[in-house]
Amino acid sequence: MYVKFVSYIDKLNRYRQTKISNRNFLVFAAIIVGILAGLAAALLKTITHHIEEFLQSDFQWQYKYYLYLLFPTIGILLSVIYTRRFIRKGKFETGLTPLLYTISKKSSKVETHNIYSQIITAALTVGFGGSTGLEAPIVTSGSSIGSSVGRFLGLAYREVTLLLACGAAAGIAGAFNSPIAGIVFAIEILLPEFTIPVFIPLLLASATAAVVARFFYNEQLFFLVTEGWLTSSLFYYVILACLIGLFSIYFTKANYAIKGFFYKINHPYKKVVIGGLMLGALVFLFPTLYGEGFITIRNLLKGDMTAVISNSIFSSYREFPALIILFTVVTIFAKSVATLVTLGAGGNGGIFAPSLIVGGLMGFIVAFTINTLGIAEVNTANFIVAGMAASLGSIMHAPLTGIFLIAEITGGYILMVPLMITTAIAYLINRSVNKYSIYTKPLAEKGELSHHEDKDTTVLNMMKLKFLVEKDYLLIAEDDFIRDKMSEILHSKRNIFPVVGLNNEFRGILYVEDILRQTISNENHPLQKVEDLMREAPQIIREDADLKKVLQLMETENVWILPVVKNDGSYLGFVSKTAIFNKYRAMLSRQADYLA
């Protein structure tokens, strides 16, 4: 039954290729992806907020306040149990780094279980108080939808990658009701090269998802009322940008430190207990850290200057401006730690929301301090908005995403100039220290990152060594006699021959010129063995080797061809520069045809 179904889909796809161009068909496929990703975003937000509403409002108990110490642990524990018990086939990973690796090294094949597993685990983590965001899970879920649709339709790598990006853009659009930010995010983060034909499917997927998600979940994230910005405040925006740029550097360093701490803990449930208790204590002291934390920013935008401290055990000190500032500063650092602990302990989420919260709180501190000290009179809401854009843009190395996302979700297009100034400065400060973002640094260190600044690497990352191995070589055993193999050698079209031992283990290379030289000079010794003439290979390549490194080895050793072996050391074939360059040219040609 399955074989017949696959055969029918294959026939339908071949018929489609004769009637509809790739560009037009991808428009239709992008709309489908947009609808599904929009539904996924609405579902994730609905489940998460229902859990939050139940725990915070519907569930009544006189000691409930103390349960905030345990709620985050319960959420992370349920998430870990689900992944370990129900995801048997495949691997469950969180964050955007695995997604970038999938695009670069796994032909954009995102495992299908991510469509629902990301939603379930993120809802449990954030709903129970995990101090992280829903964006990375919905991006991964949307990407899985796009990848699955593309593979189901039998599309090639480039088309599948585009639909994957459409799913990611649709996820952002649906989660934030921000279609433009979804498009910009896909272009800045996921697509190493952007061309105008790619823009249309992204636009349609993103817009469709925003409409679908809004139909099922219609809740505006922020409301911003402003009369605009003043040129006299630009100096203070620059100060804010510098502070956020420096904080983003700290956040990056803290990310690797906390990840390293949890990486050393081997037992998954030990991670849950340690991380959950740490997180519970932080949430108990700083209620703003519970879940995404957007409610605090909403209250600050409405003019409630005590929103950060009001619901905490220190609320009795909210009349003292100095203590409000101090408490908010501590909350900022606590938020970054809480987010990274949530992820390190096994929870699922992203750093979109935490970046926005941290940036918003920093914008509030700067404006509140300036107004309290009487240095000047600035609009606090405007600084909160600018801080959110700068924080997101600098931490993620996605300044355009930060600018357009904040402009869309707050309606703050009138603040475009302050948004651009603060985000650009904060991003440049972070970039001066960190060449790569939190997401891309692990891949860049391994040489697995596709990047528009290195087009050769981008194309080479799309190619797989195993498909370039040439296997039509005469195989010779090391204990064979030259005389016995002479007829086959003379009739071979190759001038080199792989020599193998027991279990097909690669031993060396036999060259025709060595055979001829020895045959002529040793006519009286016709029983010479292959092992006496074979040479050691300059380098031996593993079947999963990176093609860029293979080319570098060829250049270093000044050779045109190298042997390839399986991971167990058995002979597989040879790879040549000619095969790599031919495939490279074919990839470039296919990209040109695809964009035509």
CSV table of C-alpha atoms in Angstrom, one decimal, residues 96 135-136 139 165 168-169 171-173 176-191 202 206 351-353 355-356 385-410 413 416 419-420 422-424 427 437 439:
chain,number,residue,atom,x,y,z
A,96,LEU,CA,18.7,26.9,16.2
A,135,GLU,CA,10.4,31.1,19.3
A,136,ALA,CA,13.2,28.5,18.7
A,139,VAL,CA,10.9,27.9,14.3
A,165,ALA,CA,13.1,28.6,5.6
A,168,ALA,CA,10.8,29.1,10.0
A,169,ALA,CA,9.5,32.5,8.8
A,171,GLY,CA,6.7,30.2,12.7
A,172,ILE,CA,8.0,33.6,13.7
A,173,ALA,CA,5.2,35.4,11.9
A,176,PHE,CA,4.6,37.2,17.1
A,177,ASN,CA,2.1,38.3,14.4
A,178,SER,CA,5.0,39.8,12.6
A,179,PRO,CA,5.2,38.6,9.0
A,180,ILE,CA,8.0,41.0,8.0
A,181,ALA,CA,10.2,40.0,10.9
A,182,GLY,CA,9.6,36.3,9.9
A,183,ILE,CA,10.9,37.0,6.4
A,184,VAL,CA,13.9,39.0,7.6
A,185,PHE,CA,14.7,36.3,10.2
A,186,ALA,CA,14.8,33.5,7.5
A,187,ILE,CA,17.0,35.6,5.3
A,188,GLU,CA,19.4,36.7,8.1
A,189,ILE,CA,19.7,33.4,10.0
A,190,LEU,CA,18.9,30.5,7.7
A,191,LEU,CA,19.5,31.3,4.1
A,202,LEU,CA,8.8,33.5,2.0
A,206,SER,CA,4.9,34.3,6.4
A,351,ILE,CA,16.5,33.1,23.6
A,352,PHE,CA,14.3,35.4,21.6
A,353,ALA,CA,12.0,36.2,24.5
A,355,SER,CA,16.7,38.8,24.8
A,356,LEU,CA,13.6,41.0,24.5
A,385,VAL,CA,11.3,49.4,22.8
A,386,ALA,CA,14.8,50.4,21.6
A,387,GLY,CA,16.4,48.2,24.2
A,388,MET,CA,14.5,45.2,23.1
A,389,ALA,CA,15.5,45.6,19.5
A,390,ALA,CA,19.2,46.2,20.3
A,391,SER,CA,19.4,43.2,22.7
A,392,LEU,CA,17.8,40.8,20.2
A,393,GLY,CA,19.9,42.1,17.3
A,394,SER,CA,23.2,42.0,19.1
A,395,ILE,CA,22.8,38.6,20.9
A,396,MET,CA,21.6,36.8,17.8
A,397,HIS,CA,23.7,38.8,15.3
A,398,ALA,CA,20.5,39.6,13.5
A,399,PRO,CA,20.0,43.4,13.6
A,400,LEU,CA,17.4,43.6,10.9
A,401,THR,CA,15.3,40.9,12.7
A,402,GLY,CA,15.5,42.9,15.9
A,403,ILE,CA,14.5,46.1,14.3
A,404,PHE,CA,11.5,44.8,12.3
A,405,LEU,CA,10.3,42.4,15.0
A,406,ILE,CA,10.1,45.2,17.6
A,407,ALA,CA,8.6,47.7,15.1
A,408,GLU,CA,5.9,45.2,14.3
A,409,ILE,CA,4.9,43.8,17.7
A,410,THR,CA,4.9,47.3,19.3
A,413,TYR,CA,7.5,52.2,13.3
A,416,MET,CA,12.6,53.5,13.4
A,419,LEU,CA,15.8,51.4,16.7
A,420,MET,CA,18.3,51.5,13.9
A,422,THR,CA,20.7,51.4,19.1
A,423,THR,CA,20.6,48.0,17.3
A,424,ALA,CA,23.5,48.9,14.9
A,427,TYR,CA,25.5,44.7,17.2
A,437,SER,CA,26.6,34.4,17.1
A,439,TYR,CA,24.0,29.8,17.2
